[in-house]
PDB file of C-alpha atoms in Angstrom:
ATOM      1  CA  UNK A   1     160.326 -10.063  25.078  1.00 48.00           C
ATOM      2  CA  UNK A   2     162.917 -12.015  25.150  1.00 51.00           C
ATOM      3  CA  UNK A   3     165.858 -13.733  25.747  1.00 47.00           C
ATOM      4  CA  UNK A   4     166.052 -17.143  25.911  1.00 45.00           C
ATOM      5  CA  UNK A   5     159.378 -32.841  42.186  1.00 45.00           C
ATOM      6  CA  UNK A   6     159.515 -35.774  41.090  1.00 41.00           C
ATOM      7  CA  UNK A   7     156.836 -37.621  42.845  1.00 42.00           C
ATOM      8  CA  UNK A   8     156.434 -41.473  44.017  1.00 44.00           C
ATOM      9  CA  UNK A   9     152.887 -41.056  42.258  1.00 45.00           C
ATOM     10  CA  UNK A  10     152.802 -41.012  38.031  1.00 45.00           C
ATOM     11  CA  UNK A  11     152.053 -37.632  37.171  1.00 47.00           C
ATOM     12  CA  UNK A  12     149.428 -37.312  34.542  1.00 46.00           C
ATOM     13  CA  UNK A  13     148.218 -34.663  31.961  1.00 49.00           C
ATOM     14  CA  UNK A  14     145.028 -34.662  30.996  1.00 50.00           C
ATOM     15  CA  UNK A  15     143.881 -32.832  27.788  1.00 47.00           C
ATOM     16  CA  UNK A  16     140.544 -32.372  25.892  1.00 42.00           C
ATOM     17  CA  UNK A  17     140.102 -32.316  22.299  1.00 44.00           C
ATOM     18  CA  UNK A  18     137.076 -32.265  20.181  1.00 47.00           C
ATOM     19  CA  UNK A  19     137.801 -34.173  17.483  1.00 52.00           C
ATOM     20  CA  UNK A  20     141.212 -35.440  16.201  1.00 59.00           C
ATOM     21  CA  UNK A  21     143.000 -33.352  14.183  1.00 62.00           C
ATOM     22  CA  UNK A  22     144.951 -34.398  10.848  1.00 65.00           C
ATOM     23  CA  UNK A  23     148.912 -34.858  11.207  1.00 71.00           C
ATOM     24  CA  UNK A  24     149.897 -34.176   7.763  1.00 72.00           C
ATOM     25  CA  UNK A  25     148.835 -31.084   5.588  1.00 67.00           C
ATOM     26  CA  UNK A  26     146.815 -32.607   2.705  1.00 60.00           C
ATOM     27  CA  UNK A  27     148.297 -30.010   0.326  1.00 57.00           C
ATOM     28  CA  UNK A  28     151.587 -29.689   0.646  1.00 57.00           C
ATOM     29  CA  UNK A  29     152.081 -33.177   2.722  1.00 63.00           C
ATOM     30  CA  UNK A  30     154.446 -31.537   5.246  1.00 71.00           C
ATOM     31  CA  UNK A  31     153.622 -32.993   8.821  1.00 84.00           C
ATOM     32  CA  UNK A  32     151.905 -30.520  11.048  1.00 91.00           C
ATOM     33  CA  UNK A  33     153.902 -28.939  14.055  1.00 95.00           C
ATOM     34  CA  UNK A  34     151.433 -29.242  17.514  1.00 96.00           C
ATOM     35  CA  UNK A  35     152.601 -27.774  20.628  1.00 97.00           C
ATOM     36  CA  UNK A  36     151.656 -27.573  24.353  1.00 97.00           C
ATOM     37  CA  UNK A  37     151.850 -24.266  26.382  1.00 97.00           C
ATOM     38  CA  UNK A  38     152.359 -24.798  29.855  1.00 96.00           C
ATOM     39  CA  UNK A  39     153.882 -23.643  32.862  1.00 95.00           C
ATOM     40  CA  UNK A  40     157.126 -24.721  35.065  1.00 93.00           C
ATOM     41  CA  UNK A  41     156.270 -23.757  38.730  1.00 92.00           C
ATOM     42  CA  UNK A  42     153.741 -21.532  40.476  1.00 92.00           C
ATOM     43  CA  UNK A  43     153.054 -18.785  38.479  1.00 94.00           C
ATOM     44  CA  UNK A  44     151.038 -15.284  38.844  1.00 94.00           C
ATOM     45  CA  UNK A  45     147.476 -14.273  37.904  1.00 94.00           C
ATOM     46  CA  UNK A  46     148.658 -12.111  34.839  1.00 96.00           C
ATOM     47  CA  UNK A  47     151.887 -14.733  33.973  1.00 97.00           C
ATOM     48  CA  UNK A  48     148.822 -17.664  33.841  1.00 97.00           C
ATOM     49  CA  UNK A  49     146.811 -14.923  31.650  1.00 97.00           C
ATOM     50  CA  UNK A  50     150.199 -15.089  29.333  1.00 98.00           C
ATOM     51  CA  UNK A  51     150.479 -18.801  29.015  1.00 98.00           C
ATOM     52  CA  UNK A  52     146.619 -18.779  27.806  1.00 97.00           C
ATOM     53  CA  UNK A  53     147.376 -16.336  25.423  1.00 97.00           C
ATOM     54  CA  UNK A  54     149.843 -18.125  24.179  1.00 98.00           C
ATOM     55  CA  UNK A  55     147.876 -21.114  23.804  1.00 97.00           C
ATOM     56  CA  UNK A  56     145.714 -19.020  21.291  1.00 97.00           C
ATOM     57  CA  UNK A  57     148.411 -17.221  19.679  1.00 97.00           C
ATOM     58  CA  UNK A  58     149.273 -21.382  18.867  1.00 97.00           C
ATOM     59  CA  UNK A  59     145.912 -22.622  17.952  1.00 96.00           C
ATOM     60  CA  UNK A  60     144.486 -24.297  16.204  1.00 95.00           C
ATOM     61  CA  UNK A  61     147.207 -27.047  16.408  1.00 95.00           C
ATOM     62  CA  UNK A  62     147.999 -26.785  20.252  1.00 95.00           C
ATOM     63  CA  UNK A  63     145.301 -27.951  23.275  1.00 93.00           C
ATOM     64  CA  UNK A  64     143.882 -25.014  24.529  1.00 95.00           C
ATOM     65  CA  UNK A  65     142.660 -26.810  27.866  1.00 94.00           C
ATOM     66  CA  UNK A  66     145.418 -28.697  28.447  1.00 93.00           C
ATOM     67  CA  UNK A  67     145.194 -29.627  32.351  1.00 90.00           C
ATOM     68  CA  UNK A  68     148.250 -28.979  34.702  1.00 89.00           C
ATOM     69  CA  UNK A  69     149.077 -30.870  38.259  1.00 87.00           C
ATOM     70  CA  UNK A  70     151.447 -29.653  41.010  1.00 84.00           C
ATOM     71  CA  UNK A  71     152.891 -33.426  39.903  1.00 87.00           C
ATOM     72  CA  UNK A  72     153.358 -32.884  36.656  1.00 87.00           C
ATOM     73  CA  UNK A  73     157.114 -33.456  35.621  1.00 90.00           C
ATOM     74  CA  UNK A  74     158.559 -32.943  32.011  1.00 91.00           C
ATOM     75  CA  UNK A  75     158.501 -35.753  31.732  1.00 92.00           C
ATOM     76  CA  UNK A  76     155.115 -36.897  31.676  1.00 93.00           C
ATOM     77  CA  UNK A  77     154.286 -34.494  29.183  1.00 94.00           C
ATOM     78  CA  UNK A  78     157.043 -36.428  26.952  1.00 93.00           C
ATOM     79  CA  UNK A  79     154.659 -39.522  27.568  1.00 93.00           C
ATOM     80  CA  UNK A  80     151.785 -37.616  26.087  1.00 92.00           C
ATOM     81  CA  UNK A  81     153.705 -36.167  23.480  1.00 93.00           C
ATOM     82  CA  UNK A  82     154.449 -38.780  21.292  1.00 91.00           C
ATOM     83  CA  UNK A  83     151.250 -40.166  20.919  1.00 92.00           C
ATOM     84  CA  UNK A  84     149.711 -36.726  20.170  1.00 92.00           C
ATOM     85  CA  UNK A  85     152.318 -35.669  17.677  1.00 93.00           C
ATOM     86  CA  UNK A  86     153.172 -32.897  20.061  1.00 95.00           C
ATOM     87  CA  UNK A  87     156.297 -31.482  17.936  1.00 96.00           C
ATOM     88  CA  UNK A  88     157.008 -28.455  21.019  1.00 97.00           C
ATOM     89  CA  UNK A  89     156.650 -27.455  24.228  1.00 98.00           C
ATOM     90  CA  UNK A  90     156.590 -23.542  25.113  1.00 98.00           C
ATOM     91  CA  UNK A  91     157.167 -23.840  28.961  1.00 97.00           C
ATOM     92  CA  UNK A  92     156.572 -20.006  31.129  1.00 97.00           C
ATOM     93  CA  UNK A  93     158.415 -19.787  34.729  1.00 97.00           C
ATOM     94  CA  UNK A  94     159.209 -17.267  37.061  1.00 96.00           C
ATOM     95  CA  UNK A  95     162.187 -16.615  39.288  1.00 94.00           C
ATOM     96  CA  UNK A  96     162.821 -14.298  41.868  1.00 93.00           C
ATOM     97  CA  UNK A  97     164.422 -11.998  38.958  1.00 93.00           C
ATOM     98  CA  UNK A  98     162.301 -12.013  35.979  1.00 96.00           C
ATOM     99  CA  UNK A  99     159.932 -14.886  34.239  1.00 97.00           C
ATOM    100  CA  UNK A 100     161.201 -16.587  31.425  1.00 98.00           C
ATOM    101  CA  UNK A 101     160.050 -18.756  28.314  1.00 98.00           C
ATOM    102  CA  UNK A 102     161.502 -21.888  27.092  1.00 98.00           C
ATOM    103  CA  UNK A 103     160.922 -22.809  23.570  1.00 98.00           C
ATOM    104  CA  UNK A 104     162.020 -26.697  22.864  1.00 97.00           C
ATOM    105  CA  UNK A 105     161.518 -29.140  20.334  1.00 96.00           C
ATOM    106  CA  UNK A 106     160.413 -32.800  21.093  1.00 93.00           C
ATOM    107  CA  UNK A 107     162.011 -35.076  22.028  1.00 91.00           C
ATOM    108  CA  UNK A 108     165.225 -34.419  21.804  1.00 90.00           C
ATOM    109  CA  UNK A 109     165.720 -30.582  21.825  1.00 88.00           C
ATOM    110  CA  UNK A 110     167.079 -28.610  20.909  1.00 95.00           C
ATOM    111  CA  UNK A 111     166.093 -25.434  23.702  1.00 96.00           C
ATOM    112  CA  UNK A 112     165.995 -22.100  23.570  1.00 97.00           C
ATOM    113  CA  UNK A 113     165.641 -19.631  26.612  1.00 97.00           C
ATOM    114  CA  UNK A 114     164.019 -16.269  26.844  1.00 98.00           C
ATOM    115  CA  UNK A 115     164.301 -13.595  29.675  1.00 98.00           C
ATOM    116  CA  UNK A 116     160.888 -11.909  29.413  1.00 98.00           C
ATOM    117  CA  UNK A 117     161.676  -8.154  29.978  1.00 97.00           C
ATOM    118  CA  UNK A 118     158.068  -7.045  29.123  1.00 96.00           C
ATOM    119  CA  UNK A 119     154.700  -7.839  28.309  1.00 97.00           C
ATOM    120  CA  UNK A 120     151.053  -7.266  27.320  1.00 96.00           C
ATOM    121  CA  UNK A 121     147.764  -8.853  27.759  1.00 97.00           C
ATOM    122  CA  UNK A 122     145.875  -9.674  24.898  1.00 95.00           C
ATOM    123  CA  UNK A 123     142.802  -8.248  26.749  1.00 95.00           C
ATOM    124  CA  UNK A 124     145.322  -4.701  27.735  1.00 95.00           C
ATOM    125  CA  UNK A 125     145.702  -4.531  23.878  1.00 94.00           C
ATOM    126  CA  UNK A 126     141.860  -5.170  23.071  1.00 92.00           C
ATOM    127  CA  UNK A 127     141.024  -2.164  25.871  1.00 93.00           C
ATOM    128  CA  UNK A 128     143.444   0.353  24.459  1.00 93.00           C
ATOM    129  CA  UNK A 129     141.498  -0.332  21.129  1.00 90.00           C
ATOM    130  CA  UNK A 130     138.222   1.607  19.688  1.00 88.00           C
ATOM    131  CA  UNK A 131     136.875  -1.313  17.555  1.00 87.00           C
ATOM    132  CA  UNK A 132     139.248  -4.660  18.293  1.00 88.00           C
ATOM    133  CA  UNK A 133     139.342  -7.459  15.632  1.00 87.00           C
ATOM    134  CA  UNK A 134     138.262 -10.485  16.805  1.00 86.00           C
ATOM    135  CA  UNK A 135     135.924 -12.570  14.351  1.00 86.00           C
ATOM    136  CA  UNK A 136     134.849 -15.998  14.765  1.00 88.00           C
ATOM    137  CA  UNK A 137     137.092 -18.023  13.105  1.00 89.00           C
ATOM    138  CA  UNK A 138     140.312 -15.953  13.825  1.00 92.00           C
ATOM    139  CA  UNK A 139     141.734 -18.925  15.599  1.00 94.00           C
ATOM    140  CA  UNK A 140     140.307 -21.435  12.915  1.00 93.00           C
ATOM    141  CA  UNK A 141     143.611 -21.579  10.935  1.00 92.00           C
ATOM    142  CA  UNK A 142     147.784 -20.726  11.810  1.00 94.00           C
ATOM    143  CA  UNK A 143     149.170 -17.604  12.115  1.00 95.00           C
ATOM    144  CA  UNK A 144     151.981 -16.411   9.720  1.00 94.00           C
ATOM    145  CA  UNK A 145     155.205 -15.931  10.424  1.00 95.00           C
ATOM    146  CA  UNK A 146     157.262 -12.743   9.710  1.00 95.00           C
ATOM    147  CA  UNK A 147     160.845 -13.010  11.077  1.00 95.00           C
ATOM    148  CA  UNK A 148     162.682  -9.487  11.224  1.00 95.00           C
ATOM    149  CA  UNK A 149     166.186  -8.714  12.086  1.00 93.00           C
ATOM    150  CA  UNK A 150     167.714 -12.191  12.262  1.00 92.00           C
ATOM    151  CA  UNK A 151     170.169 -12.267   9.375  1.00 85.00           C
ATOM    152  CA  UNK A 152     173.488 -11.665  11.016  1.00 74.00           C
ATOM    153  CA  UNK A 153     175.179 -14.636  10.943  1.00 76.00           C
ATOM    154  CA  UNK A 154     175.101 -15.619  14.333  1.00 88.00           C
ATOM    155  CA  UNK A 155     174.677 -19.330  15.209  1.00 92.00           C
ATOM    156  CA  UNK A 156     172.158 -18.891  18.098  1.00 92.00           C
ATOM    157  CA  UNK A 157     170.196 -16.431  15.332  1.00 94.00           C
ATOM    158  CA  UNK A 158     170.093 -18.893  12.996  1.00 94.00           C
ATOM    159  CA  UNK A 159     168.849 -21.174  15.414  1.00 95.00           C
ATOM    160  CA  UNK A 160     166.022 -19.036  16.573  1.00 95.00           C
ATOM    161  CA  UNK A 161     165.376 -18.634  13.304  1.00 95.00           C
ATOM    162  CA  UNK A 162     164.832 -22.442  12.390  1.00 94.00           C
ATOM    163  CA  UNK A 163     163.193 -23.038  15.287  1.00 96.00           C
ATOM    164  CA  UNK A 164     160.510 -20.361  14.886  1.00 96.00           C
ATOM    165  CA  UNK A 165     160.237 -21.175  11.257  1.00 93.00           C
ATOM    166  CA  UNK A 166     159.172 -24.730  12.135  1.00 94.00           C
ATOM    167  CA  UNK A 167     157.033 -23.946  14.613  1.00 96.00           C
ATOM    168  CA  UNK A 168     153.797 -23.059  12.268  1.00 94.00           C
ATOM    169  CA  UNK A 169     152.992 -25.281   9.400  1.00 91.00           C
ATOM    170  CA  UNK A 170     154.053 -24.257   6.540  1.00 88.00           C
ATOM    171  CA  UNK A 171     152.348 -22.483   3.386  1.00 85.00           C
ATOM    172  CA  UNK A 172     151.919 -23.012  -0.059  1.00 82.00           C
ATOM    173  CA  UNK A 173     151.869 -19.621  -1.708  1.00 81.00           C
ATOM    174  CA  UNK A 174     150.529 -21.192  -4.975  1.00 83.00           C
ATOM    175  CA  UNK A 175     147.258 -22.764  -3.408  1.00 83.00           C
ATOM    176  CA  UNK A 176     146.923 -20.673   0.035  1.00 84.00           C
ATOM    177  CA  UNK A 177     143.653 -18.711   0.502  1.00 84.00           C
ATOM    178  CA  UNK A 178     144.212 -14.734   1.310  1.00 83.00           C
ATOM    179  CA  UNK A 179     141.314 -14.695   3.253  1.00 80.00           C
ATOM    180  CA  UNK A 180     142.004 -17.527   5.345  1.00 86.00           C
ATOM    181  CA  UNK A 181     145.132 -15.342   6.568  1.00 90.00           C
ATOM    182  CA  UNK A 182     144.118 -13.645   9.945  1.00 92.00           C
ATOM    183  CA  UNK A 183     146.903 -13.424  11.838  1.00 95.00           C
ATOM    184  CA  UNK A 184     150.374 -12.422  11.808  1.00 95.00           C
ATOM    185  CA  UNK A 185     153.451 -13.675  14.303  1.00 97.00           C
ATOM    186  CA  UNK A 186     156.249 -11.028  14.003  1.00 97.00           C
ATOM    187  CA  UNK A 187     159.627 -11.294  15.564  1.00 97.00           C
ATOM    188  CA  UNK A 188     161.665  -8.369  15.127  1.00 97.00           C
ATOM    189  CA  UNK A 189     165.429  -8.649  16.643  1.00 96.00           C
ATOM    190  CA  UNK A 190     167.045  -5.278  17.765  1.00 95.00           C
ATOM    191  CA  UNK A 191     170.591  -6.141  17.309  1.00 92.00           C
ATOM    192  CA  UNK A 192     171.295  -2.954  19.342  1.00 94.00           C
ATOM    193  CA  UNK A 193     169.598  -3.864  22.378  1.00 95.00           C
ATOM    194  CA  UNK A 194     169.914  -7.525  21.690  1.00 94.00           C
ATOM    195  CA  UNK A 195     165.718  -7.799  21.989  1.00 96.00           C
ATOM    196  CA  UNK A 196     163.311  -9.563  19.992  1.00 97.00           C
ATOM    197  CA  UNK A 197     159.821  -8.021  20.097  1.00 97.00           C
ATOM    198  CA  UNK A 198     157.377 -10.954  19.608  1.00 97.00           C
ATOM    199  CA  UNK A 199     153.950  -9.428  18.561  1.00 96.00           C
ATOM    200  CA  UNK A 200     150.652 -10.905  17.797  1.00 96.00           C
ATOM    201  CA  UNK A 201     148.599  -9.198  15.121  1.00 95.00           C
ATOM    202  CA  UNK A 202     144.629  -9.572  13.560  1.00 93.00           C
ATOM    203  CA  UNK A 203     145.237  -9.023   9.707  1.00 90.00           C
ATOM    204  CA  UNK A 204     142.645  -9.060   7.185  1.00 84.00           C
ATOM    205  CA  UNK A 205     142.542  -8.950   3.431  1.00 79.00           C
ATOM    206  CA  UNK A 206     140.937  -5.303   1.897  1.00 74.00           C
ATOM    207  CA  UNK A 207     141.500  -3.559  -1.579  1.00 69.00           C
ATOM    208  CA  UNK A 208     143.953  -1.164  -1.936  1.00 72.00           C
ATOM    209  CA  UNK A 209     143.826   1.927  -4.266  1.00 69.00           C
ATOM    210  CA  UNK A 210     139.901   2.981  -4.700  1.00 68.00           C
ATOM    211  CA  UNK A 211     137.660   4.727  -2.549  1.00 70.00           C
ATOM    212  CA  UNK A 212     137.011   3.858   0.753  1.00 72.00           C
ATOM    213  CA  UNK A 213     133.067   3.596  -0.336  1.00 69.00           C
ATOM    214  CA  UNK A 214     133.812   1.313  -3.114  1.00 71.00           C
ATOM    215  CA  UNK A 215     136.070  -0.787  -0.711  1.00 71.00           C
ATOM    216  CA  UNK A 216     133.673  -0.821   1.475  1.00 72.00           C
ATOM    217  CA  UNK A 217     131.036  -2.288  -0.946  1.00 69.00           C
ATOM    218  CA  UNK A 218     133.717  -4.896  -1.810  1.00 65.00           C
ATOM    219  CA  UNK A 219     133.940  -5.974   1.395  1.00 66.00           C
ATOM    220  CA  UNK A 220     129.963  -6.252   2.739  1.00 67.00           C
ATOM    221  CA  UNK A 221     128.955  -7.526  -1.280  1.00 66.00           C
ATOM    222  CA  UNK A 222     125.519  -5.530  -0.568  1.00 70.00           C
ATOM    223  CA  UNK A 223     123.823  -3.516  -3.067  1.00 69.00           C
ATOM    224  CA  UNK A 224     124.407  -0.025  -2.089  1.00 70.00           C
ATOM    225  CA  UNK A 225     122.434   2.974  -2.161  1.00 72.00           C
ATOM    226  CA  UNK A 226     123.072   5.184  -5.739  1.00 72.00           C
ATOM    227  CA  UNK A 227     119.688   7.253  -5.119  1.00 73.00           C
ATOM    228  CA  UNK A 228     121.438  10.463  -4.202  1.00 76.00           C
ATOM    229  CA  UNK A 229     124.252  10.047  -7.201  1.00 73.00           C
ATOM    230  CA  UNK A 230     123.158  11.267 -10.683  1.00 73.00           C
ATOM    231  CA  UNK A 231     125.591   8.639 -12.345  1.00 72.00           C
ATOM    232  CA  UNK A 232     127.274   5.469 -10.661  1.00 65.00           C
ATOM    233  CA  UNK A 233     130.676   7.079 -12.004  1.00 68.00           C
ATOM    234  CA  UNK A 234     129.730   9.426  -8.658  1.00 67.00           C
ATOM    235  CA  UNK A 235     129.871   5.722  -6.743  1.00 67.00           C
ATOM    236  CA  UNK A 236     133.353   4.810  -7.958  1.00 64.00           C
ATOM    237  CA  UNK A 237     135.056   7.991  -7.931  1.00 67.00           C
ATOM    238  CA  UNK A 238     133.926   9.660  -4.803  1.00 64.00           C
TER     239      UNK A 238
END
């Protein structure tokens, strides 16, 4: 990816949540970023499949139903905002050229802009796959964030870099579960091209170094099936 009417009625946004969700991490007491993903115009079928992609790829602190009018301005999703603790916006448009994605932090900025030069579906990436990863709670907790490429100096770098940084809660690497950790944001910026690849991964958390039976067994925690082996030494080292 990526390069960075007014009407006489009040527009309104309407979104749905559950139940309310806490503002401030209660282990490491940072405040929690929240964001809305919505759209700046009339967009196409596979553009609106994007911007709810993007809504997961944000969750759980983001409204995943948010509601969009023709009316809506920018400004009355400022309004609801505040009140929500909405931190960012990540706004998707389309020009005659190429769409585009705006990145901004409320209230005050700053923005940046990206020229979308490519782009896959979450459900085109679950297709091309024999066995996709998709477990329940995959969108229970933030993703983490791996930024790639972006230590050159520049100003607008750095910049990107902050702003990406702050856009996921942060973690505490002395009290954070492993296995809570199912997903992965990498940003990788081809200082060639002048690109950054944004890519949305499902991780999970597996042994590394033994068998793949006895990783396996780790994994399921069921008793397995030794009646063929003459020794459970045959179980760990075959």
């Amino acid at each position: 990816m990526a390069r960075f009417r007014n009407s006489k009625k009040k527009g309104f946004v309407k979104s749905f949540v559950k139940k309310k969700q806490p503002t401030v991490d209660h282990i490491t007491g940072d405040k929690i970023p929240k964001s809305f993903v919505f759209s700046r115009g009339k967009l196409p079928g596979p553009l609106r499949q994007l911007e709810m992609d993007l809504r997961k790829l944000m969750l759980p602190h983001t409204a995943l139903n948010l509601k969009e009018k023709k009316r809506n301005n920018l400004k009355d999703f400022l309004n609801v905002a505040g009140p929500m603790g909405v931190t960012h916006f990540l706004m998707l448009s389309k020009t005659e050229s190429a769409p585009y994605l705006r990145v901004a932090r409320t209230p005050q900025g700053p923005t940046l802009t990206f020229k979308i030069h490519e782009y896959s579906l979450a459900v085109d990436v679950a297709q091309s796959q024999l066995r996709p990863r998709c477990p329940q709670d995959l969108f229970k907790t933030s993703p983490l964030i791996v930024l790639s490429g972006f230590g050159t100096g520049d100003q607008h770098l750095k910049l990107t870099t902050i702003m990406f940084q702050n856009i996921f809660p942060a973690i505490d690497i002395n009290t954070v579960k492993l296995s809570t950790c199912q997903r992965i944001v990498l940003l990788n910026y081809n200082k060639d091209t002048k690109l950054i690849d944004f890519r949305h991964y499902s991780i999970r958390l597996q042994p590394v170094g033994v068998s793949r039976r006895l990783r396996k067994f780790v994994q399921s925690h069921q008793v397995p099936d030794l009646r063929s082996l003459q020794d459970v030494s045959d179980f760990v080292t075959k």
